[in-house]
Short mmCIF file of C-alpha atoms in Angstrom, two decimals:
data_model
loop_
_atom_site.label_atom_id
_atom_site.label_comp_id
_atom_site.label_asym_id
_atom_site.label_seq_id
_atom_site.Cartn_x
_atom_site.Cartn_y
_atom_site.Cartn_z
CA LYS B 883 -6.31 94.78 104.81
CA ILE B 884 -5.45 92.29 102.07
CA SER B 885 -7.37 93.22 98.93
CA GLY B 886 -10.62 91.32 98.55
CA LEU B 887 -10.34 89.42 101.84
CA ALA B 888 -12.06 89.96 105.19
CA ARG B 889 -9.72 90.88 108.04
CA LEU B 890 -9.19 88.81 111.16
CA ASP B 891 -10.42 90.66 114.24
CA ASP B 892 -7.99 91.63 117.02
CA GLY B 893 -9.33 89.03 119.46
CA LYS B 894 -8.59 86.18 117.07
CA LEU B 895 -5.26 87.75 116.08
CA SER B 896 -4.18 87.58 119.73
CA LEU B 897 -4.35 83.76 119.57
CA PHE B 898 -1.16 83.94 117.46
CA ASN B 899 0.82 85.50 120.35
CA GLY B 900 3.61 83.13 121.29
CA ILE B 901 7.08 81.68 120.89
CA TYR B 902 7.55 79.68 117.69
CA GLU B 903 10.15 77.11 116.68
CA ALA B 904 11.45 76.74 113.12
CA VAL B 905 11.01 73.19 111.80
CA GLU B 906 12.09 74.21 108.30
CA GLY B 907 14.26 77.12 107.16
CA ALA B 908 16.14 77.75 110.42
CA ASN B 909 19.32 78.55 108.46
CA PHE B 910 17.62 81.70 107.18
CA ALA B 911 15.35 82.69 110.09
CA GLY B 912 17.03 81.21 113.15
CA SER B 913 15.55 78.57 115.43
CA LYS B 914 13.00 80.77 117.23
CA ALA B 915 10.47 83.48 116.43
CA VAL B 916 8.11 85.66 118.43
CA GLY B 917 4.56 86.17 117.15
CA LYS B 918 2.92 89.39 118.36
CA ALA B 919 -0.55 90.74 117.59
CA SER B 920 -1.20 94.49 117.72
CA PRO B 921 -4.24 96.54 116.67
CA GLY B 922 -4.99 95.42 113.09
CA ARG B 923 -1.61 93.74 112.55
CA PHE B 924 0.45 90.62 113.18
CA THR B 925 4.24 90.72 113.53
CA ILE B 926 6.88 88.01 113.42
CA LEU B 927 10.15 88.87 115.19
CA LEU B 928 13.22 86.84 114.21
CA GLY B 929 16.76 86.47 115.51
CA LYS B 930 18.25 86.50 111.99
CA GLY B 931 17.22 86.85 108.36
CA ALA B 932 14.59 89.54 108.97
CA ASP B 933 14.29 91.34 112.30
CA PHE B 934 10.59 91.99 111.83
CA SER B 935 7.74 91.28 109.44
CA ILE B 936 4.64 93.47 109.88
CA MET B 937 1.56 92.03 108.22
CA GLN B 938 -2.13 92.53 107.55
CA SER B 939 -4.49 89.57 107.81
CA GLY B 940 -6.99 88.06 105.42
CA ILE B 941 -9.46 85.17 105.51
CA SER B 942 -9.81 82.97 102.44
CA HIS B 943 -12.52 80.35 103.05
CA ASP B 944 -11.14 78.53 106.13
CA THR B 945 -7.50 79.55 105.59
CA ILE B 946 -5.78 82.54 107.24
CA ILE B 947 -3.30 84.57 105.23
CA PHE B 948 -0.86 87.25 106.37
CA GLU B 949 0.92 89.56 103.94
CA GLY B 950 3.29 92.40 104.58
CA TYR B 951 6.67 94.02 104.83
CA SER B 952 9.89 92.45 106.12
CA ARG B 953 13.09 94.17 107.31
CA ASP B 954 16.61 93.20 108.28
CA LEU B 955 17.51 96.35 110.25
CA VAL B 956 21.25 95.88 110.56
CA ASN B 957 21.90 94.88 106.95
CA TYR B 958 19.32 97.29 105.47
CA LYS B 959 17.53 94.50 103.59
CA ALA B 960 13.80 94.68 102.96
CA GLY B 961 11.21 92.59 101.19
CA ARG B 962 7.80 91.00 101.23
CA VAL B 963 6.47 88.15 103.34
CA ARG B 964 3.39 85.95 103.06
CA ILE B 965 2.25 83.49 105.72
CA THR B 966 -0.39 80.81 105.24
CA VAL B 967 -2.18 79.06 108.11
CA LEU B 968 -4.04 76.03 106.81
CA PRO B 969 -7.41 74.88 108.20
CA HIS B 970 -6.03 71.78 109.95
CA GLU B 971 -2.95 73.67 111.22
CA GLY B 972 -4.82 76.11 113.45
CA ALA B 973 -6.88 78.30 111.13
CA ARG B 974 -10.18 76.46 111.53
CA ASP B 975 -10.05 76.61 115.35
CA ILE B 976 -9.07 80.30 115.33
CA LEU B 977 -11.85 81.24 112.90
CA ASN B 978 -14.29 79.48 115.23
CA GLY B 979 -12.97 81.52 118.15
CA ASN B 980 -11.08 78.68 119.81
CA ALA B 981 -7.44 78.49 120.89
CA PRO B 982 -5.84 75.67 118.86
CA GLU B 983 -3.48 73.16 120.45
CA SER B 984 -0.93 74.03 117.78
CA ILE B 985 -0.44 76.70 115.09
CA THR B 986 1.76 76.23 112.03
CA LEU B 987 2.96 79.28 110.09
CA ARG B 988 4.05 78.52 106.52
CA CYS B 989 6.16 81.55 105.57
CA GLU B 990 7.46 82.74 102.22
CA PHE B 991 10.04 85.52 102.51
CA ASP B 992 11.23 87.60 99.56
CA VAL B 993 14.20 89.54 100.94
CA SER B 994 16.22 91.54 98.39
CA GLY B 995 14.82 89.35 95.63
CA LYS B 996 15.81 86.08 97.31
CA GLN B 997 13.04 83.57 98.12
CA GLN B 998 13.14 81.77 101.47
CA SER B 999 10.63 79.25 102.85
CA VAL B 1000 10.29 78.83 106.61
CA VAL B 1001 7.86 76.78 108.69
CA PHE B 1002 7.24 77.73 112.33
CA ILE B 1003 5.22 75.84 114.94
CA GLN B 1004 3.90 77.62 118.03
CA LYS B 1005 5.58 76.09 121.09
CA LYS B 1006 4.45 78.43 123.85
CA LYS B 1007 1.66 80.95 124.20
CA ILE B 1008 2.68 84.23 125.81
CA GLN B 1009 0.88 87.21 127.26
CA PHE B 1010 2.49 90.54 126.40
CA ASP B 1011 2.63 92.96 129.32
CA ASP B 1012 4.52 96.00 130.63
CA GLU B 1013 6.61 94.21 133.25
CA PHE B 1014 9.69 95.19 131.23
CA LEU B 1015 9.47 98.32 129.07
CA ILE B 1016 10.66 98.04 125.48
CA ILE B 1017 10.80 101.74 124.61
CA ALA B 1018 10.88 102.75 120.96
CA HIS B 1019 13.20 105.76 120.54
CA ARG B 1020 11.72 108.71 118.61
CA GLY B 1021 8.44 106.86 118.32
CA GLY B 1022 9.93 103.73 116.73
CA GLY B 1023 13.42 104.46 115.38
CA ARG B 1024 15.65 106.98 113.62
CA ASN B 1025 15.29 107.97 109.99
CA SER B 1026 18.84 106.72 109.38
CA ASP B 1027 17.64 103.18 110.13
CA MET B 1028 14.86 103.51 107.55
CA PRO B 1029 11.84 102.58 109.70
CA PRO B 1030 8.45 102.11 107.98
CA ALA B 1031 7.53 105.78 108.65
CA SER B 1032 9.38 108.95 109.67
CA GLU B 1033 10.75 109.31 113.19
CA ASN B 1034 8.46 111.17 115.60
CA SER B 1035 5.49 110.78 113.26
CA ILE B 1036 2.04 109.58 114.30
CA GLU B 1037 2.28 106.95 111.57
CA LEU B 1038 5.41 105.45 113.18
CA ILE B 1039 4.00 105.70 116.71
CA LYS B 1040 0.98 103.68 115.57
CA LEU B 1041 3.41 101.00 114.34
CA ALA B 1042 5.40 100.89 117.60
CA ASP B 1043 3.25 98.03 118.98
CA ALA B 1044 3.87 96.04 115.82
CA LEU B 1045 7.61 96.74 116.01
CA GLY B 1046 7.69 95.01 119.40
CA ALA B 1047 7.52 98.04 121.70
CA ASN B 1048 5.21 98.57 124.65
CA ALA B 1049 6.34 102.18 125.21
CA VAL B 1050 7.70 105.14 123.23
CA GLU B 1051 10.06 108.05 123.72
CA ILE B 1052 9.14 111.12 121.66
CA ASP B 1053 10.75 114.56 121.30
CA VAL B 1054 8.78 117.74 121.98
CA ARG B 1055 9.57 121.29 120.84
CA ASN B 1056 7.55 124.51 120.69
CA THR B 1057 6.80 126.50 117.54
CA SER B 1058 7.05 130.31 117.54
CA ASP B 1059 3.34 130.48 118.44
CA ASN B 1060 3.83 128.02 121.34
CA VAL B 1061 2.33 124.88 119.82
CA PRO B 1062 4.13 121.78 121.18
CA ILE B 1063 5.11 119.55 118.24
CA LEU B 1064 7.12 116.36 117.80
CA PHE B 1065 10.56 117.13 116.36
CA HIS B 1066 14.02 116.01 117.45
CA ASP B 1067 16.65 118.35 116.00
CA ASP B 1068 17.39 121.97 116.96
CA TYR B 1069 17.53 122.97 113.31
CA ILE B 1070 15.43 122.06 110.30
CA SER B 1071 17.33 120.07 107.67
CA ASN B 1072 16.63 117.47 105.01
CA ARG B 1073 17.51 114.80 107.60
CA LEU B 1074 13.99 115.23 108.96
CA ILE B 1075 12.15 117.37 106.41
CA LYS B 1076 11.29 116.54 102.82
CA GLY B 1077 12.76 119.16 100.47
CA ASP B 1078 14.65 122.38 101.19
CA PHE B 1079 11.81 124.84 101.75
CA LEU B 1080 12.68 125.58 105.39
CA THR B 1081 15.96 126.18 107.23
CA GLY B 1082 17.07 127.29 110.67
CA PRO B 1083 15.63 126.70 114.17
CA ILE B 1084 12.21 125.05 114.32
CA GLU B 1085 11.19 127.70 116.90
CA ASN B 1086 11.37 130.38 114.15
CA TYR B 1087 8.21 129.10 112.48
CA THR B 1088 4.53 129.10 113.35
CA PHE B 1089 2.69 125.81 113.40
CA ASN B 1090 0.65 126.72 110.30
CA HIS B 1091 3.82 127.59 108.38
CA LEU B 1092 5.31 124.20 109.28
CA GLN B 1093 2.12 122.42 108.26
CA LEU B 1094 2.18 124.11 104.84
CA PHE B 1095 5.84 123.64 103.99
CA GLY B 1096 7.34 121.17 106.47
CA LYS B 1097 6.43 117.60 105.57
CA LEU B 1098 8.46 114.91 107.31
CA LYS B 1099 10.95 112.78 105.40
CA ASN B 1100 8.35 110.28 104.22
CA GLY B 1101 5.68 112.90 103.55
CA GLU B 1102 3.83 112.85 106.87
CA ASP B 1103 2.67 116.00 108.70
CA ILE B 1104 4.70 117.22 111.67
CA PRO B 1105 2.38 116.19 114.51
CA THR B 1106 1.32 118.22 117.51
CA LEU B 1107 1.87 116.69 120.93
CA ASN B 1108 -1.90 116.87 121.33
CA ASP B 1109 -2.56 114.70 118.26
CA ALA B 1110 0.23 112.29 119.19
CA LEU B 1111 -1.17 111.64 122.68
CA TYR B 1112 -4.68 111.12 121.32
CA ALA B 1113 -3.26 108.59 118.82
CA ILE B 1114 -1.28 106.76 121.51
CA ILE B 1115 -4.25 106.45 123.88
CA ASP B 1116 -6.91 105.73 121.23
CA SER B 1117 -5.03 103.66 118.64
CA THR B 1118 -2.26 101.70 120.40
CA ASN B 1119 -1.69 99.36 123.34
CA LEU B 1120 1.38 101.28 124.52
CA SER B 1121 1.69 101.52 128.30
CA MET B 1122 4.15 104.41 128.68
CA VAL B 1123 5.16 107.64 126.92
CA TRP B 1124 8.41 109.45 127.69
CA LEU B 1125 8.26 113.08 126.57
CA ASP B 1126 11.77 114.38 125.89
CA VAL B 1127 10.98 118.10 126.19
CA LYS B 1128 13.64 120.17 124.43
CA GLY B 1129 12.64 123.65 125.68
CA PRO B 1130 12.58 123.91 129.51
CA ASN B 1131 10.44 127.07 129.45
CA SER B 1132 7.59 125.14 127.79
CA LEU B 1133 7.39 122.65 130.68
CA PRO B 1134 4.48 124.32 132.56
CA ALA B 1135 2.26 124.39 129.46
CA ILE B 1136 3.18 120.81 128.53
CA ALA B 1137 2.47 119.68 132.10
CA LYS B 1138 -1.07 121.07 131.71
CA GLN B 1139 -1.50 119.00 128.55
CA VAL B 1140 -0.21 115.91 130.31
CA GLU B 1141 -2.71 116.45 133.15
CA PHE B 1142 -5.54 116.54 130.60
CA PHE B 1143 -4.42 113.35 128.86
CA VAL B 1144 -3.94 111.46 132.12
CA GLN B 1145 -7.59 112.18 132.91
CA TYR B 1146 -8.62 111.37 129.32
CA ALA B 1147 -6.93 107.97 129.58
CA LEU B 1148 -8.66 107.30 132.91
CA ARG B 1149 -12.06 108.06 131.33
CA LYS B 1150 -11.23 105.57 128.58
CA SER B 1151 -10.13 102.95 131.17
CA ARG B 1152 -6.75 103.05 129.46
CA LYS B 1153 -3.72 102.08 131.56
CA ILE B 1154 -0.86 104.36 130.50
CA GLU B 1155 1.87 106.48 132.10
CA ILE B 1156 2.84 109.83 130.57
CA LEU B 1157 6.23 110.99 131.84
CA ILE B 1158 7.88 114.36 131.36
CA GLY B 1159 11.61 113.88 130.85
CA ILE B 1160 13.95 116.06 132.93
CA GLY B 1161 17.25 115.89 131.06
CA SER B 1162 19.03 119.13 131.98
CA ASP B 1163 19.66 121.34 134.97
CA GLU B 1164 17.57 124.07 133.29
CA ALA B 1165 14.59 121.72 132.99
CA TYR B 1166 15.12 120.60 136.59
CA ASP B 1167 15.10 124.20 137.85
CA VAL B 1168 11.81 124.98 136.06
CA PHE B 1169 10.19 121.73 137.21
CA LEU B 1170 11.21 122.41 140.82
CA ARG B 1171 10.40 126.13 140.84
CA GLU B 1172 6.94 125.65 139.34
CA GLN B 1173 6.28 122.60 141.55
CA LEU B 1174 5.15 120.64 138.52
CA TYR B 1175 5.94 117.43 140.40
CA LEU B 1176 2.69 117.98 142.32
CA SER B 1177 0.58 117.39 139.21
CA VAL B 1178 2.53 115.19 136.75
CA HIS B 1179 4.93 112.26 136.77
CA SER B 1180 8.46 112.71 135.53
CA LEU B 1181 11.57 110.81 134.52
CA CYS B 1182 14.83 112.37 135.70
CA GLU B 1183 18.12 111.76 133.88
CA LEU B 1184 20.13 113.66 136.50
CA SER B 1185 21.46 112.63 139.94
CA ALA B 1186 19.52 110.52 142.41
CA GLU B 1187 19.50 113.51 144.79
CA LYS B 1188 17.75 115.74 142.20
CA LEU B 1189 15.44 112.91 141.21
CA LEU B 1190 14.19 112.59 144.80
CA LYS B 1191 13.77 116.35 145.17
CA ILE B 1192 11.32 116.54 142.25
CA GLN B 1193 9.67 113.22 143.20
CA SER B 1194 10.36 111.56 139.84
CA ALA B 1195 8.75 108.18 139.26
CA TYR B 1196 11.65 107.02 137.06
CA TRP B 1197 15.40 107.44 136.69
CA GLY B 1198 16.86 107.47 133.18
CA PRO B 1199 20.67 107.14 132.93
CA SER B 1200 22.73 106.54 129.79
CA TRP B 1201 23.89 102.98 129.06
CA THR B 1202 27.49 104.27 128.95
CA LEU B 1203 27.45 104.47 132.76
CA GLY B 1204 26.98 100.69 133.02
CA THR B 1205 24.38 98.62 134.85
CA GLN B 1206 24.66 100.61 138.12
CA ASN B 1207 22.87 97.85 140.01
CA SER B 1208 23.40 99.31 143.49
CA THR B 1209 21.80 102.65 142.56
CA VAL B 1210 18.97 100.92 140.70
CA GLU B 1211 18.34 98.69 143.72
CA GLU B 1212 18.32 101.66 146.11
CA LEU B 1213 15.76 103.42 143.93
CA HIS B 1214 13.66 100.24 143.66
CA ASN B 1215 13.51 100.20 147.47
CA LYS B 1216 12.00 103.69 147.28
CA GLY B 1217 9.45 102.61 144.65
CA ILE B 1218 11.30 104.32 141.78
CA LYS B 1219 11.87 102.49 138.49
CA SER B 1220 14.92 102.86 136.24
CA LEU B 1221 15.16 102.93 132.45
CA VAL B 1222 18.40 102.96 130.47
CA TRP B 1223 19.00 104.66 127.11
CA THR B 1224 19.82 104.08 124.21
CA ILE B 1225 20.94 100.50 123.42
CA ASP B 1226 20.92 99.26 119.81
CA ASP B 1227 23.57 96.52 119.90
CA ARG B 1228 22.16 93.02 120.41
CA LYS B 1229 25.03 91.94 122.70
CA TYR B 1230 24.57 94.94 124.98
CA MET B 1231 20.83 94.31 125.10
CA GLN B 1232 21.56 90.77 126.28
CA LYS B 1233 24.16 92.00 128.80
CA PHE B 1234 21.91 94.65 130.36
CA MET B 1235 18.98 92.22 130.61
CA SER B 1236 21.04 89.40 132.13
CA GLU B 1237 23.34 91.43 134.39
CA GLY B 1238 21.33 94.59 135.04
CA ARG B 1239 18.16 95.30 137.00
CA PHE B 1240 16.66 98.04 134.86
CA ASP B 1241 12.91 98.13 134.32
CA GLY B 1242 13.24 98.89 130.62
CA ILE B 1243 15.51 99.88 127.75
CA VAL B 1244 15.22 102.64 125.15
CA THR B 1245 16.23 101.49 121.67
CA ASN B 1246 16.02 102.37 117.99
CA TYR B 1247 15.53 98.64 117.35
CA PRO B 1248 12.51 97.62 119.47
CA SER B 1249 11.95 94.50 117.35
CA ILE B 1250 15.44 93.18 118.17
CA LEU B 1251 15.05 94.00 121.88
CA ALA B 1252 11.59 92.38 121.98
CA PHE B 1253 12.94 89.21 120.35
CA GLU B 1254 15.81 89.05 122.84
CA TYR B 1255 13.54 89.73 125.83
CA TYR B 1256 10.80 87.21 125.03
CA THR B 1257 13.18 84.41 123.96
CA ARG B 1258 15.80 84.98 126.67
#
């Protein structure tokens, strides 16, 4: 919320969804932009200048104002952005609950201390859906790319919508007292943890010990899988969660949790898929032996033969294997979708979308992928 100003509600925010054209300032921002509303936020995705700007809304008389944070992911530039929507340029209609014929965004970017003015006009309204999955890796991106919150944190997952994603991949490990938590690495280090209070395997510590001494890089708590799934269902519009389970022996207990949250989402009339990732032969053996495929959906990164044996709903190969269109098409004919991981280069995103037939892409840069997908 912008200090002292009432916030625009989510229904009115959604009227800003669309493809915009730059009529001033295209040298900085590129010729096109994508406007995307998410719970409590509005995001502008650009092809250059700043990959994303995440903003809060405010109402000043009959003018709408957005203020927030802007990032150029590749060049590590950050700054502030302010957008003004004047009464006669769409604000008055939106405040009255009507869809305006045209919306003009008057933007002021401050990126690395340099001021840039850009004017965008909405050219096409779009409806965001889950036809193609834009999957935010580690909940939204790696720490090395300096996302707005720590990787695998609830705070970052709640921003995934605003970063352009409609799905997330998150990493799950067990503590010594068998509490599933979100954490990527085998060992604790200052790559993920603030300070040097803890070292060694994450599995050496109880959950309470980690809560006391193991704050994430930006100060957040290490979340439980339980809390993360509640946050995803209750506080985001995400349509899919890929659980990258690091300890195969914890699969039966995690499958029970997934069963609960599938039912919880149904009670909330919330459309979402929760997939258990099968990324190793050890995980495959447990999943098959325990017949977990009878109760939960999975995503298999292994061969098509193993995928079919455990009745996986998705296949998840690495991008290094190429587009693999024939295999993807064969699986499509069996009702199985395919997702490819992990693509961060803009040119490869374009190549896999234009030449491939995958149903989604995992990326550390969901804002870049979303821009490329919606403006393709």
